[in-house]
Tab-separated table of C-alpha atoms in Angstrom:
chain	number	residue	atom	x	y	z
A	1	MET	CA	-33.719	-18.258	-44.320
A	2	SER	CA	-31.180	-20.825	-45.553
A	3	SER	CA	-30.445	-23.917	-43.482
A	4	SER	CA	-26.886	-22.703	-42.818
A	5	SER	CA	-28.144	-19.327	-41.567
A	6	LEU	CA	-30.698	-21.058	-39.386
A	7	GLN	CA	-27.954	-23.223	-37.885
A	8	VAL	CA	-25.874	-20.135	-37.079
A	9	VAL	CA	-28.848	-18.446	-35.389
A	10	MET	CA	-29.613	-21.566	-33.351
A	11	LEU	CA	-25.972	-21.813	-32.282
A	12	LEU	CA	-25.905	-18.178	-31.184
A	13	LEU	CA	-29.107	-18.638	-29.206
A	14	ALA	CA	-27.660	-21.716	-27.524
A	15	LEU	CA	-24.482	-19.859	-26.600
A	16	PHE	CA	-26.497	-16.937	-25.266
A	17	SER	CA	-28.604	-19.271	-23.136
A	18	LEU	CA	-25.508	-21.020	-21.836
A	19	SER	CA	-23.843	-17.737	-20.893
A	20	ALA	CA	-27.019	-16.635	-19.093
A	21	LEU	CA	-27.048	-19.886	-17.132
A	22	VAL	CA	-23.389	-19.439	-16.178
A	23	ALA	CA	-24.012	-15.888	-14.964
A	24	ALA	CA	-27.068	-16.978	-12.990
A	25	SER	CA	-25.271	-19.865	-11.318
A	26	ALA	CA	-22.418	-17.550	-10.380
A	27	GLY	CA	-24.752	-15.195	-8.570
A	28	ASN	CA	-27.213	-17.410	-6.733
A	29	PHE	CA	-27.180	-16.987	-2.958
A	30	GLY	CA	-29.282	-20.096	-2.411
A	31	GLN	CA	-26.871	-22.309	-4.337
A	32	ASP	CA	-23.557	-20.737	-3.380
A	33	PHE	CA	-23.976	-19.781	0.288
A	34	ASP	CA	-24.988	-21.242	3.653
A	35	ILE	CA	-26.755	-19.273	6.364
A	36	THR	CA	-24.568	-19.520	9.462
A	37	TRP	CA	-26.391	-17.322	11.974
A	38	GLY	CA	-29.852	-15.929	12.452
A	39	ASN	CA	-31.760	-18.076	9.972
A	40	ASP	CA	-34.991	-16.218	10.668
A	41	HIS	CA	-33.196	-12.907	10.062
A	42	VAL	CA	-32.170	-13.808	6.502
A	43	LYS	CA	-34.421	-13.532	3.455
A	44	MET	CA	-33.763	-14.774	-0.059
A	45	LEU	CA	-35.868	-13.461	-2.915
A	46	ASP	CA	-36.091	-13.848	-6.681
A	47	GLY	CA	-34.955	-17.446	-6.631
A	48	GLY	CA	-31.806	-16.668	-4.665
A	49	GLN	CA	-30.727	-13.643	-6.716
A	50	PHE	CA	-31.375	-11.223	-3.852
A	51	LEU	CA	-30.598	-11.561	-0.124
A	52	THR	CA	-31.135	-9.442	2.980
A	53	LEU	CA	-29.575	-9.659	6.434
A	54	SER	CA	-31.324	-8.102	9.401
A	55	LEU	CA	-30.396	-7.174	12.959
A	56	ASP	CA	-32.596	-6.526	15.968
A	57	ASN	CA	-32.084	-6.830	19.710
A	58	SER	CA	-32.611	-10.602	19.557
A	59	SER	CA	-30.091	-11.526	16.866
A	60	GLY	CA	-27.978	-10.534	13.917
A	61	SER	CA	-27.374	-12.695	10.851
A	62	ALA	CA	-24.628	-14.017	8.611
A	63	PHE	CA	-23.800	-16.205	5.624
A	64	GLN	CA	-20.712	-17.844	4.135
A	65	SER	CA	-19.821	-19.342	0.784
A	66	LYS	CA	-19.940	-23.074	0.259
A	67	ASN	CA	-16.799	-22.894	-1.845
A	68	GLU	CA	-13.307	-21.944	-0.799
A	69	TYR	CA	-11.180	-19.919	-3.209
A	70	LEU	CA	-7.456	-19.533	-3.756
A	71	PHE	CA	-7.072	-16.284	-5.719
A	72	GLY	CA	-9.685	-14.569	-7.831
A	73	ARG	CA	-11.938	-11.568	-8.185
A	74	ILE	CA	-14.956	-11.403	-5.873
A	75	ASP	CA	-17.719	-8.841	-6.505
A	76	MET	CA	-20.745	-8.135	-4.337
A	77	GLN	CA	-23.361	-5.422	-4.690
A	78	ILE	CA	-24.482	-4.196	-1.271
A	79	LYS	CA	-26.930	-1.579	-0.028
A	80	LEU	CA	-26.067	-0.724	3.561
A	81	VAL	CA	-28.324	-0.107	6.562
A	82	SER	CA	-30.090	3.218	6.131
A	83	GLY	CA	-30.995	5.896	8.654
A	84	ASN	CA	-29.507	5.797	12.131
A	85	SER	CA	-27.146	2.821	11.822
A	86	ALA	CA	-24.928	3.759	14.768
A	87	GLY	CA	-23.529	0.742	16.578
A	88	THR	CA	-24.083	-1.666	13.685
A	89	VAL	CA	-21.382	-3.286	11.563
A	90	THR	CA	-21.894	-4.882	8.167
A	91	THR	CA	-18.979	-7.130	7.235
A	92	TYR	CA	-17.904	-8.571	3.895
A	93	TYR	CA	-14.625	-10.436	3.865
A	94	LEU	CA	-12.539	-13.412	2.804
A	95	SER	CA	-11.059	-15.684	5.451
A	96	SER	CA	-9.360	-19.029	5.909
A	97	GLN	CA	-9.703	-21.134	9.046
A	98	GLY	CA	-7.636	-21.677	12.175
A	99	PRO	CA	-5.536	-19.543	14.551
A	100	ASN	CA	-3.035	-18.710	11.805
A	101	HIS	CA	-5.710	-17.708	9.347
A	102	ASP	CA	-5.471	-15.215	6.489
A	103	GLU	CA	-8.217	-12.626	6.045
A	104	ILE	CA	-9.087	-9.718	3.732
A	105	ASP	CA	-11.715	-7.359	5.195
A	106	PHE	CA	-14.318	-4.821	4.295
A	107	GLU	CA	-16.225	-3.644	7.387
A	108	PHE	CA	-18.854	-0.911	7.163
A	109	LEU	CA	-19.219	0.955	10.452
A	110	GLY	CA	-22.657	2.490	10.953
A	111	ASN	CA	-23.214	6.054	12.092
A	112	LEU	CA	-25.842	8.550	13.143
A	113	SER	CA	-28.267	9.752	10.497
A	114	GLY	CA	-26.551	12.267	8.249
A	115	ASP	CA	-23.023	11.217	9.214
A	116	PRO	CA	-20.993	9.180	6.732
A	117	TYR	CA	-20.301	5.477	6.977
A	118	ILE	CA	-16.710	4.485	7.708
A	119	VAL	CA	-15.256	1.784	5.467
A	120	HIS	CA	-12.754	-0.175	7.552
A	121	THR	CA	-10.267	-2.387	5.684
A	122	ASN	CA	-7.682	-4.812	7.017
A	123	VAL	CA	-5.384	-7.613	5.871
A	124	PHE	CA	-4.515	-10.550	8.131
A	125	THR	CA	-1.640	-12.898	7.423
A	126	HIS	CA	-0.882	-15.933	9.599
A	127	GLY	CA	-3.368	-14.705	12.189
A	128	GLU	CA	-1.993	-11.176	12.506
A	129	GLY	CA	-3.763	-8.053	11.254
A	130	ASN	CA	-3.026	-4.516	12.456
A	131	ARG	CA	-3.010	-3.210	8.892
A	132	GLU	CA	-6.075	-0.996	9.107
A	133	GLN	CA	-7.011	1.690	6.636
A	134	GLN	CA	-10.298	3.589	6.886
A	135	PHE	CA	-12.206	5.655	4.352
A	136	TYR	CA	-15.311	7.710	3.853
A	137	LEU	CA	-17.223	7.099	0.623
A	138	TRP	CA	-17.968	9.664	-2.075
A	139	PHE	CA	-21.653	8.652	-2.173
A	140	ASP	CA	-24.433	7.577	0.186
A	141	PRO	CA	-24.115	3.762	0.365
A	142	THR	CA	-27.640	3.392	1.750
A	143	LYS	CA	-29.528	4.889	-1.213
A	144	ALA	CA	-28.586	2.352	-3.878
A	145	PHE	CA	-26.508	-0.760	-4.488
A	146	HIS	CA	-22.775	-0.339	-5.003
A	147	THR	CA	-20.171	-2.925	-5.958
A	148	TYR	CA	-17.461	-3.861	-3.475
A	149	SER	CA	-14.689	-6.063	-4.846
A	150	PHE	CA	-11.554	-7.948	-3.921
A	151	ILE	CA	-8.881	-8.795	-6.460
A	152	TRP	CA	-6.480	-11.332	-4.989
A	153	ASN	CA	-3.634	-12.904	-6.914
A	154	SER	CA	-0.115	-14.047	-6.101
A	155	GLN	CA	1.287	-10.518	-6.321
A	156	VAL	CA	-1.316	-8.137	-4.965
A	157	ILE	CA	-4.563	-7.662	-3.051
A	158	MET	CA	-6.770	-4.828	-4.277
A	159	PHE	CA	-9.878	-3.373	-2.632
A	160	LEU	CA	-12.279	-1.710	-5.083
A	161	VAL	CA	-15.502	0.280	-4.757
A	162	ASP	CA	-17.511	0.560	-7.966
A	163	ASN	CA	-14.350	-0.629	-9.748
A	164	ILE	CA	-12.309	2.237	-8.269
A	165	PRO	CA	-9.293	0.972	-6.305
A	166	ILE	CA	-9.116	2.354	-2.778
A	167	ARG	CA	-6.311	0.194	-1.407
A	168	VAL	CA	-3.574	-2.193	-2.508
A	169	PHE	CA	-1.481	-4.612	-0.465
A	170	ASN	CA	1.489	-5.845	-2.440
A	171	ASN	CA	3.347	-9.111	-2.075
A	172	LEU	CA	6.559	-8.034	-0.364
A	173	LYS	CA	7.671	-11.403	0.960
A	174	SER	CA	11.152	-10.489	-0.255
A	175	LEU	CA	11.164	-7.914	2.561
A	176	GLY	CA	9.906	-10.437	5.101
A	177	VAL	CA	6.279	-9.244	4.919
A	178	PRO	CA	3.866	-12.219	5.021
A	179	PHE	CA	1.394	-12.407	2.136
A	180	PRO	CA	-1.730	-14.604	1.956
A	181	ASN	CA	-1.019	-16.954	-0.932
A	182	SER	CA	-1.371	-20.513	0.388
A	183	GLN	CA	-4.588	-20.755	2.428
A	184	PRO	CA	-7.908	-20.994	0.560
A	185	MET	CA	-10.611	-18.637	1.830
A	186	ARG	CA	-14.383	-18.521	1.993
A	187	ILE	CA	-16.542	-15.463	1.467
A	188	TYR	CA	-18.313	-14.229	4.585
A	189	SER	CA	-20.800	-11.499	5.383
A	190	SER	CA	-22.637	-10.544	8.541
A	191	LEU	CA	-24.692	-7.834	10.190
A	192	TRP	CA	-24.217	-7.509	13.936
A	193	ASN	CA	-24.223	-5.166	16.920
A	194	ALA	CA	-20.840	-3.723	17.883
A	195	ASP	CA	-21.866	-0.617	19.776
A	196	ASP	CA	-19.028	-1.083	22.258
A	197	TRP	CA	-16.592	0.193	19.581
A	198	ALA	CA	-18.117	0.728	16.131
A	199	THR	CA	-19.364	4.327	16.309
A	200	ARG	CA	-17.148	7.024	17.787
A	201	GLY	CA	-15.234	4.469	19.780
A	202	GLY	CA	-18.373	3.124	21.424
A	203	LEU	CA	-19.704	6.487	22.640
A	204	VAL	CA	-22.808	6.181	20.452
A	205	LYS	CA	-24.943	3.126	21.169
A	206	THR	CA	-27.377	1.251	18.965
A	207	ASP	CA	-30.892	2.703	19.026
A	208	TRP	CA	-33.018	-0.441	19.055
A	209	THR	CA	-36.173	1.563	18.416
A	210	LYS	CA	-34.868	1.867	14.823
A	211	ALA	CA	-34.665	-1.924	14.381
A	212	PRO	CA	-34.787	-3.999	12.313
A	213	PHE	CA	-31.620	-2.866	10.591
A	214	ILE	CA	-31.356	-4.332	7.091
A	215	ALA	CA	-28.480	-4.754	4.636
A	216	SER	CA	-29.249	-5.966	1.110
A	217	TYR	CA	-27.166	-7.979	-1.360
A	218	LYS	CA	-27.352	-8.875	-5.045
A	219	ASN	CA	-25.228	-9.661	-8.108
A	220	PHE	CA	-22.598	-11.736	-6.344
A	221	GLU	CA	-19.921	-12.981	-8.713
A	222	ALA	CA	-16.772	-15.024	-8.106
A	223	ASN	CA	-14.339	-15.143	-11.022
A	224	ALA	CA	-11.965	-17.279	-9.041
A	225	CYS	CA	-10.157	-20.547	-8.572
A	226	ILE	CA	-12.342	-22.904	-6.500
A	227	TRP	CA	-10.346	-24.949	-4.010
A	228	SER	CA	-10.772	-28.710	-4.001
A	229	SER	CA	-9.758	-30.136	-0.628
A	230	GLY	CA	-9.780	-33.657	-2.062
A	231	SER	CA	-7.060	-32.928	-4.585
A	232	SER	CA	-5.447	-30.026	-2.684
A	233	SER	CA	-5.690	-27.913	-5.807
A	234	CYS	CA	-8.007	-25.331	-7.299
A	235	VAL	CA	-10.225	-25.434	-10.364
A	236	TYR	CA	-11.192	-22.393	-12.391
A	237	ASN	CA	-14.915	-21.874	-12.579
A	238	SER	CA	-16.558	-21.222	-15.949
A	239	ASN	CA	-16.759	-17.470	-15.385
A	240	SER	CA	-13.097	-17.349	-14.445
A	241	LEU	CA	-12.080	-19.023	-17.686
A	242	GLN	CA	-13.777	-16.225	-19.591
A	243	THR	CA	-12.639	-13.271	-17.458
A	244	ASN	CA	-9.428	-14.260	-15.745
A	245	THR	CA	-7.619	-10.918	-16.051
A	246	TRP	CA	-7.399	-10.859	-12.249
A	247	GLN	CA	-4.551	-13.410	-12.413
A	248	ASP	CA	-1.979	-10.784	-13.332
A	249	GLU	CA	-3.923	-7.616	-12.577
A	250	ALA	CA	-2.054	-4.663	-11.102
A	251	LEU	CA	-2.604	-0.934	-10.928
A	252	ASP	CA	-2.244	0.787	-14.280
A	253	ALA	CA	-1.803	4.538	-14.728
A	254	THR	CA	-5.554	5.159	-14.448
A	255	GLY	CA	-5.747	3.014	-11.322
A	256	ARG	CA	-2.859	4.898	-9.717
A	257	ARG	CA	-4.566	8.224	-10.403
A	258	ARG	CA	-7.825	6.961	-8.933
A	259	ILE	CA	-6.297	5.521	-5.782
A	260	ARG	CA	-4.370	8.736	-5.166
A	261	TRP	CA	-7.646	10.657	-5.488
A	262	VAL	CA	-9.399	8.361	-3.009
A	263	GLN	CA	-6.563	8.355	-0.502
A	264	LYS	CA	-6.121	12.116	-0.691
A	265	LYS	CA	-9.792	13.046	-0.323
A	266	TYR	CA	-11.420	10.169	1.572
A	267	MET	CA	-8.866	8.258	3.643
A	268	ILE	CA	-9.297	9.028	7.349
A	269	TYR	CA	-6.878	6.532	8.907
A	270	ASN	CA	-3.764	4.769	7.651
A	271	TYR	CA	-1.676	2.516	9.871
A	272	CYS	CA	1.289	3.351	7.662
A	273	THR	CA	1.324	6.938	8.937
A	274	ASP	CA	0.585	6.198	12.606
A	275	LEU	CA	3.969	6.909	14.163
A	276	LYS	CA	2.539	6.888	17.698
A	277	ARG	CA	1.332	3.348	17.182
A	278	PHE	CA	4.686	2.184	15.851
A	279	PRO	CA	7.291	4.139	17.864
A	280	GLN	CA	9.989	1.626	16.931
A	281	GLY	CA	9.389	2.231	13.236
A	282	LEU	CA	6.672	1.674	10.665
A	283	PRO	CA	6.080	-1.819	9.247
A	284	PRO	CA	8.378	-2.545	6.287
A	285	GLU	CA	5.564	-2.526	3.698
A	286	CYS	CA	4.800	1.076	4.672
A	287	LYS	CA	8.253	2.231	3.652
A	288	ARG	CA	8.202	0.611	0.218
A	289	SER	CA	5.442	2.495	-1.596
A	290	LYS	CA	3.094	5.430	-1.289
A	291	LEU	CA	0.297	3.266	-2.703
A	292	ARG	CA	-0.188	0.947	0.279
């Protein structure tokens, strides 16, 4: 092998090693998250590449990201509590701090064995939510890991499951609808008991004989702008520089077809169609688009 060819090979190997290090650092729970509740109910394995939360009648558990983000794409692979998970809630969400906080929610409401999970989504702006949409899934989320994602930019928030959009919330500030675009948010996740409301409105209680309940996490990735409180600005992480399509991402024709399929077959509640809840008229964002 010539010296020039050898140099090319060595360069490619170095670039490959660097990209592997970047991917690993982006997905390390030990480096990127703090345990905030139930330390003895959280396990990290494989050098921080794999994490589990557990719940029993003594405690639940939770973690949050060390970094705050202002816009980005956040992906997390989760395997939900299996078996009789009634009364339990697994949360995965973005949130800022304070009474006027912004928040973007996935909540997975447990159910009796054989009944489907309910995926509860919500968007809070300036401390106010009341924008709930709920879905069943088209697979069993307890049998394998699936990817749950947020895309958040200055124009849209998208909720995705295995890269299929299930919900969008557009920036309609021109109509007077608040949109979260100024408060940096952390990533949060928790597993806790909510049997006063989570399953069939609280009629089905948690069966503690089935404890511990366990939710598993892996392959976290944040292609996002990391907020620096010192400079009051955000810095793109190395992954984001390579894959920053989220900055101007919106639904294309394929995405619109997919979200219509999900909302037609699997949506079970939509605040935008709840006329009894809003007798004075639906919120303005509900009147603007069928893809809410």
